[in-house]
PDB file of C-alpha atoms in Angstrom:
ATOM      1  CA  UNK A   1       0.000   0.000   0.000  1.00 65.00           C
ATOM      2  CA  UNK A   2       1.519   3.006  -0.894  1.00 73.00           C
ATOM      3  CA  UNK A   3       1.718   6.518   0.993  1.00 73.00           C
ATOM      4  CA  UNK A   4      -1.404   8.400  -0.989  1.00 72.00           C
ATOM      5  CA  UNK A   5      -3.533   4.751  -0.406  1.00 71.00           C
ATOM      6  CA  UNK A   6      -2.873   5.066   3.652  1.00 70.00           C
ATOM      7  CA  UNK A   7      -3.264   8.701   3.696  1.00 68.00           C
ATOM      8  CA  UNK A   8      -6.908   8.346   2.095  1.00 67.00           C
ATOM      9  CA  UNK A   9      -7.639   5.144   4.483  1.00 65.00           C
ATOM     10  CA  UNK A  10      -6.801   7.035   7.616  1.00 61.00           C
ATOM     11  CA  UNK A  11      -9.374  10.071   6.343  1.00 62.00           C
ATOM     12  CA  UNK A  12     -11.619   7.594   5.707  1.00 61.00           C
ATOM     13  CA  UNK A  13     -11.450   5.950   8.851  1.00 55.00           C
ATOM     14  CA  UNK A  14     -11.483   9.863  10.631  1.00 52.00           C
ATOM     15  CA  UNK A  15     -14.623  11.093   8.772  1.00 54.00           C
ATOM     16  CA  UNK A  16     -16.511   7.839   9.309  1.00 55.00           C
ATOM     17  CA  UNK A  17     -15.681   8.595  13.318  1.00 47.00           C
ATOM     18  CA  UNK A  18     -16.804  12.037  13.125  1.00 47.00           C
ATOM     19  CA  UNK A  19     -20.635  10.570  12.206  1.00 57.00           C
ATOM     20  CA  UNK A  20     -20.858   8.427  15.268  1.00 58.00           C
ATOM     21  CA  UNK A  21     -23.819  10.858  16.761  1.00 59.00           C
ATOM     22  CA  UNK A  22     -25.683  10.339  13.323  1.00 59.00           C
ATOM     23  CA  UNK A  23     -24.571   6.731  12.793  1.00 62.00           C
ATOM     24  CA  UNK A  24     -24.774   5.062  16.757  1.00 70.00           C
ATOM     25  CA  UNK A  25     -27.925   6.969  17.083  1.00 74.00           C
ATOM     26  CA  UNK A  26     -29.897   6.939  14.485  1.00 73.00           C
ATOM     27  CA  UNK A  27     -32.253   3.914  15.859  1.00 72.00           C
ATOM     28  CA  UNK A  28     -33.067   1.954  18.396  1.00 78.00           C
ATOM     29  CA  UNK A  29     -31.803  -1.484  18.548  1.00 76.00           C
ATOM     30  CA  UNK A  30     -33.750  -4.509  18.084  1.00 77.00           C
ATOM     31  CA  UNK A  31     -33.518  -6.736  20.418  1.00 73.00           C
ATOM     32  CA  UNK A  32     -34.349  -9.749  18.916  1.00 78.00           C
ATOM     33  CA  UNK A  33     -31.385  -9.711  16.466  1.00 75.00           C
ATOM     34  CA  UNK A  34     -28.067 -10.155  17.461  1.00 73.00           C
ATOM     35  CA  UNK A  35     -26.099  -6.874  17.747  1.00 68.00           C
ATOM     36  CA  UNK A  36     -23.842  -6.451  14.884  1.00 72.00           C
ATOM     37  CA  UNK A  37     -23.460  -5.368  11.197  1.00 72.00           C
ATOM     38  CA  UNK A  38     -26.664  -2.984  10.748  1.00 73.00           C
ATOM     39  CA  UNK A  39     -28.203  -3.841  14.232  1.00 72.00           C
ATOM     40  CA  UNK A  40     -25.702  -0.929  16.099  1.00 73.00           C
ATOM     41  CA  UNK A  41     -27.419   2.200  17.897  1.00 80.00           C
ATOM     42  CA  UNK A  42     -29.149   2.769  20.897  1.00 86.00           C
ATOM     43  CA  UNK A  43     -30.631   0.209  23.436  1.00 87.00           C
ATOM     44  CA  UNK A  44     -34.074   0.189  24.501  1.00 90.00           C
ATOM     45  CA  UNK A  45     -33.476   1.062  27.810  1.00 91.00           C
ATOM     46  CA  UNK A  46     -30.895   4.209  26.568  1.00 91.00           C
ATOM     47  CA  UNK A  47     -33.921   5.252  24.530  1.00 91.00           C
ATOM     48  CA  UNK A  48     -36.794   4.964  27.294  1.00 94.00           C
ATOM     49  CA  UNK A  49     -34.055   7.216  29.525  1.00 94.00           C
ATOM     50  CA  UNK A  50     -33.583   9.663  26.921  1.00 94.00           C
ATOM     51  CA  UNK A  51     -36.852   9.895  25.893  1.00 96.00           C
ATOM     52  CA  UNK A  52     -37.915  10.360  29.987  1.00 97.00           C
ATOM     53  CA  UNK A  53     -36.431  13.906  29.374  1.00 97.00           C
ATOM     54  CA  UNK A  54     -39.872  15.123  28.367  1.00 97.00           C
ATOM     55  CA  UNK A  55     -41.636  14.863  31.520  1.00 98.00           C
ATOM     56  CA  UNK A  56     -38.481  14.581  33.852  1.00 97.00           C
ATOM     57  CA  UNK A  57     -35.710  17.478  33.569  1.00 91.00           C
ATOM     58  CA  UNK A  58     -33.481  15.516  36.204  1.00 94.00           C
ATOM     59  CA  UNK A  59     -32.778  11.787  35.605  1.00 94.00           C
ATOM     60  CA  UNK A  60     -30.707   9.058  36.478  1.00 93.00           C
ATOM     61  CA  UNK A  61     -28.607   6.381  34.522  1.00 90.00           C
ATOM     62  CA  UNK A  62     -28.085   4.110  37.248  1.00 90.00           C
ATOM     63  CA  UNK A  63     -26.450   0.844  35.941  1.00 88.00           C
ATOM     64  CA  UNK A  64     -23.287  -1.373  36.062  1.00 90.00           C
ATOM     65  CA  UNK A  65     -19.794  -0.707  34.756  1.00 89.00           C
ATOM     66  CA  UNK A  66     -19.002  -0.717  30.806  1.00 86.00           C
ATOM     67  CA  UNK A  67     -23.065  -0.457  30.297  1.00 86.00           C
ATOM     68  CA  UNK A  68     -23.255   2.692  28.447  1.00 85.00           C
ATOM     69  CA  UNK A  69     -23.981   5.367  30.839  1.00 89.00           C
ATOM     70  CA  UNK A  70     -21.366   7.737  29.989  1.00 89.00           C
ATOM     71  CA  UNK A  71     -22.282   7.168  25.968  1.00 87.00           C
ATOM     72  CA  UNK A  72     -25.858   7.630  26.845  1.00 91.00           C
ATOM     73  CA  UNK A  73     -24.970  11.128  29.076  1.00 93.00           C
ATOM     74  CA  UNK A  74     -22.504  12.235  26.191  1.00 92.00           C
ATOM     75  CA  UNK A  75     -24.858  11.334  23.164  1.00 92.00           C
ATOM     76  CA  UNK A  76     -27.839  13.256  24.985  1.00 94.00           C
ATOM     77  CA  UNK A  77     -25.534  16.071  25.770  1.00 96.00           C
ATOM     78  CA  UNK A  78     -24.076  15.933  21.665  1.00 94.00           C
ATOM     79  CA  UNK A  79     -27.846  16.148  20.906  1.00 95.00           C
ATOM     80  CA  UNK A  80     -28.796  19.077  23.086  1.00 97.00           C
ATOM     81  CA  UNK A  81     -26.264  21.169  22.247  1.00 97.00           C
ATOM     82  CA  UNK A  82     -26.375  20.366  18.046  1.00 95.00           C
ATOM     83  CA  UNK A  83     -30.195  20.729  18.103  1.00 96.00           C
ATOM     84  CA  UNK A  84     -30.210  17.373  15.740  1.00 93.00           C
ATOM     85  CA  UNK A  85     -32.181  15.245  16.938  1.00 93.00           C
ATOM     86  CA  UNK A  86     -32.553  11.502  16.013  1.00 90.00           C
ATOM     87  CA  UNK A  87     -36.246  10.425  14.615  1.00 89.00           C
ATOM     88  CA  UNK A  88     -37.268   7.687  17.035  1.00 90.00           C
ATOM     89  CA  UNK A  89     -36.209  11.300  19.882  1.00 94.00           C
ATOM     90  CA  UNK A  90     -39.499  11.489  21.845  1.00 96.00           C
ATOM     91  CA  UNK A  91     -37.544  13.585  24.810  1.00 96.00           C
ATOM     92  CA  UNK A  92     -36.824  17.424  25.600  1.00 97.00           C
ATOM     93  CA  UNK A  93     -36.024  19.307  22.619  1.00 97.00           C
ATOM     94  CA  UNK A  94     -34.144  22.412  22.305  1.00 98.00           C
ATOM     95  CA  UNK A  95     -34.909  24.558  19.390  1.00 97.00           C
ATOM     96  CA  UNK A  96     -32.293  27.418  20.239  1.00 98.00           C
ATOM     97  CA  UNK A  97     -28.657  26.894  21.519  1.00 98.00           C
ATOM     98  CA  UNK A  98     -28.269  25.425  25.222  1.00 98.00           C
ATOM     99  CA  UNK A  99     -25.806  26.401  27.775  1.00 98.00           C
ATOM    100  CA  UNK A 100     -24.398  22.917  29.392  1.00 96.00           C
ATOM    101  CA  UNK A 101     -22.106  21.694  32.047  1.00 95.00           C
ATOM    102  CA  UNK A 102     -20.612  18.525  32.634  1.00 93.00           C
ATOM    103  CA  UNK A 103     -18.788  17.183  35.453  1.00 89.00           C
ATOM    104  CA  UNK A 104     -16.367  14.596  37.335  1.00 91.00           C
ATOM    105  CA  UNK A 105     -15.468  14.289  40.887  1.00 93.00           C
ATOM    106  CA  UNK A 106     -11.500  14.490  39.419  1.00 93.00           C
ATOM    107  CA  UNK A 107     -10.201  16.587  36.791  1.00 91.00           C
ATOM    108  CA  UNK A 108      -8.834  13.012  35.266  1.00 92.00           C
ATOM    109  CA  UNK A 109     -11.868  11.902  34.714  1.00 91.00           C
ATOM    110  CA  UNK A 110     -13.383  14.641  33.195  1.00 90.00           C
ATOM    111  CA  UNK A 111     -10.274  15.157  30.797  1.00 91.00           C
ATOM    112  CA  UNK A 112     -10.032  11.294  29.869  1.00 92.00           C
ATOM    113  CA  UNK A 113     -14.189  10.344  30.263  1.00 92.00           C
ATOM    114  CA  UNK A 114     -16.269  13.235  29.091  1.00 93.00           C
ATOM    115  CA  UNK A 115     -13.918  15.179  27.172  1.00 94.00           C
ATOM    116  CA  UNK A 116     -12.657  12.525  24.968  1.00 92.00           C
ATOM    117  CA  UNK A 117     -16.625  10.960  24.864  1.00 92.00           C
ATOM    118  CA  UNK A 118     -17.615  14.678  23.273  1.00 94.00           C
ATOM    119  CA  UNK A 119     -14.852  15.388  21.302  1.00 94.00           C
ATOM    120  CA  UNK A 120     -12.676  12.508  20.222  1.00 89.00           C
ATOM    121  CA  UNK A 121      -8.876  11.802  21.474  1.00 84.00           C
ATOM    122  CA  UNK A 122      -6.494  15.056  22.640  1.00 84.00           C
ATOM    123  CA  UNK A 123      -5.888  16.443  18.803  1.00 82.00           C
ATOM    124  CA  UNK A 124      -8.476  14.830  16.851  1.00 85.00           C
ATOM    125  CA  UNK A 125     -11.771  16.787  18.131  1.00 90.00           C
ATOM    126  CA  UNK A 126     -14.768  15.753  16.058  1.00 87.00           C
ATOM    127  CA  UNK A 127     -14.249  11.807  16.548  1.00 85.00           C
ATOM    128  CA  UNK A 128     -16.321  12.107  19.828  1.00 88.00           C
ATOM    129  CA  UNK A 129     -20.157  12.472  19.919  1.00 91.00           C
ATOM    130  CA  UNK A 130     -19.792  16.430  19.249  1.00 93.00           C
ATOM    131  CA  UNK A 131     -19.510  16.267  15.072  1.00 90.00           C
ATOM    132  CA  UNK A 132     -16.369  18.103  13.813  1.00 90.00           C
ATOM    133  CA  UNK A 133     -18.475  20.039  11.595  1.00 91.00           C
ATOM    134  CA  UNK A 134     -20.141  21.447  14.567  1.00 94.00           C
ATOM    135  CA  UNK A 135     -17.371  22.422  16.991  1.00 96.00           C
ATOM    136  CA  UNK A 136     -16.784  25.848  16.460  1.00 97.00           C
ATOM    137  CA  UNK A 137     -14.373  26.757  19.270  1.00 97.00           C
ATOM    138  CA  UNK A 138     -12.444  24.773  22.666  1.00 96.00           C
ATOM    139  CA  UNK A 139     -10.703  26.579  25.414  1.00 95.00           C
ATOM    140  CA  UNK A 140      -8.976  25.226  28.116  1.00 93.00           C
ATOM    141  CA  UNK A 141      -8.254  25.566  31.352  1.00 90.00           C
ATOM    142  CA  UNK A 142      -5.359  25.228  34.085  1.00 84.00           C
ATOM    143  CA  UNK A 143      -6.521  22.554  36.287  1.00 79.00           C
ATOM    144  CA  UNK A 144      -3.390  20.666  37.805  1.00 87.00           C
ATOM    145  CA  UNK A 145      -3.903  18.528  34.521  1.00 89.00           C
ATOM    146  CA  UNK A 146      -2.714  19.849  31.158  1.00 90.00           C
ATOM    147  CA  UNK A 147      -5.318  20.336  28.311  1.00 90.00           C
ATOM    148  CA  UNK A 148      -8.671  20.176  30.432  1.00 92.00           C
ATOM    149  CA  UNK A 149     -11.568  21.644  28.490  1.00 94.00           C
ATOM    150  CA  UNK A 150     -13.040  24.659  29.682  1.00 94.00           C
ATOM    151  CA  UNK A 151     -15.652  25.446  27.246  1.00 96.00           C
ATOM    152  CA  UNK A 152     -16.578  23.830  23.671  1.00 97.00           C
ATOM    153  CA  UNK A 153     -18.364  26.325  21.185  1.00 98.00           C
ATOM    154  CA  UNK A 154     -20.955  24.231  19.429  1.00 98.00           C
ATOM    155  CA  UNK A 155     -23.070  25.398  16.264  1.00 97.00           C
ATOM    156  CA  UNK A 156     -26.868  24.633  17.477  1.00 98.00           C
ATOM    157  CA  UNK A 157     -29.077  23.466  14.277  1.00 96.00           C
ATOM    158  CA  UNK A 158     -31.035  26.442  14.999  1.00 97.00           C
ATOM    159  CA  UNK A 159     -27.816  29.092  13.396  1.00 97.00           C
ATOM    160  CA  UNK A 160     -26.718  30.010  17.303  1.00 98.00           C
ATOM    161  CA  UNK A 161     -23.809  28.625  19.100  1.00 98.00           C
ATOM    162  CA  UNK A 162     -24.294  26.154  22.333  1.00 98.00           C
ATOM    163  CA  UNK A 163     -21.363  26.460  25.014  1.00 97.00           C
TER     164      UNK A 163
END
């Protein structure tokens, strides 16, 4: 394979990351099928707690380790702040731009779980649940730990920016 081959394969490979928010949540799962090939995107149970967001402005995700609950809490916040809103969406919908926080007991954890869930790997923003086409700005902040997010600029569906 030659230079211009693997340099094409590895944008490939980045641009089909960047549509994980329109690709991992476009449906619901079914059940009854095993879960691979076209059978990917959002459990029943994810989609009964998103969809809870319509009567219920505070929820919890209570569930057991490697389950999804940070994927469901970063996809939801993706949505929110984008404005785009899978079909089978039956929650809260925001039709302006949202001002949202996140947060971790430790700065770790909010640099390595919720930062990279949004926005991808430290240098590759966009391969998170926050599309690349939609992050408009990052800042950081001086936490003890280098390269903590601060704020992340996101262009709401609407034509406003989410923070």
């Amino acid at each position: 394979m030659n230079e211009s081959t693997e340099a094409l394969m590895a944008e490939a490979i980045r641009l089909g990351s960047q549509r994980k928010l329109c690709r991992e949540y476009a449906r619901i799962v079914d059940m009854e099928l095993p879960i691979e090939g076209e059978n990917i995107g959002v459990y029943p149970w994810q989609a009964e707690f998103h969809n809870a967001g319509a009567d219920y402005p505070e929820r919890c995700l209570l569930a057991a380790n490697q389950t999804g609950k940070s994927r469901s809490g970063a996809a939801e916040t993706a949505i929110h702040l984008t404005g785009e809103y899978p079909n089978w969406w039956q929650g809260r919908r925001f039709t302006h731009p949202v001002q949202w926080w996140t947060g971790a007991e430790r700065t770790e954890d909010s640099k390595d779980i919720i930062q990279s869930a949004l926005l991808g790997q430290q240098g590759d923003h966009g391969t998170g649940w926050i599309p690349k086409t939609h992050i408009v700005k990052v800042t950081y902040r001086q936490a003890g730990v280098p390269e903590v997010v601060d704020k992340i600029y996101v262009q709401h569906k609407s034509g406003g920016i989410s923070e």
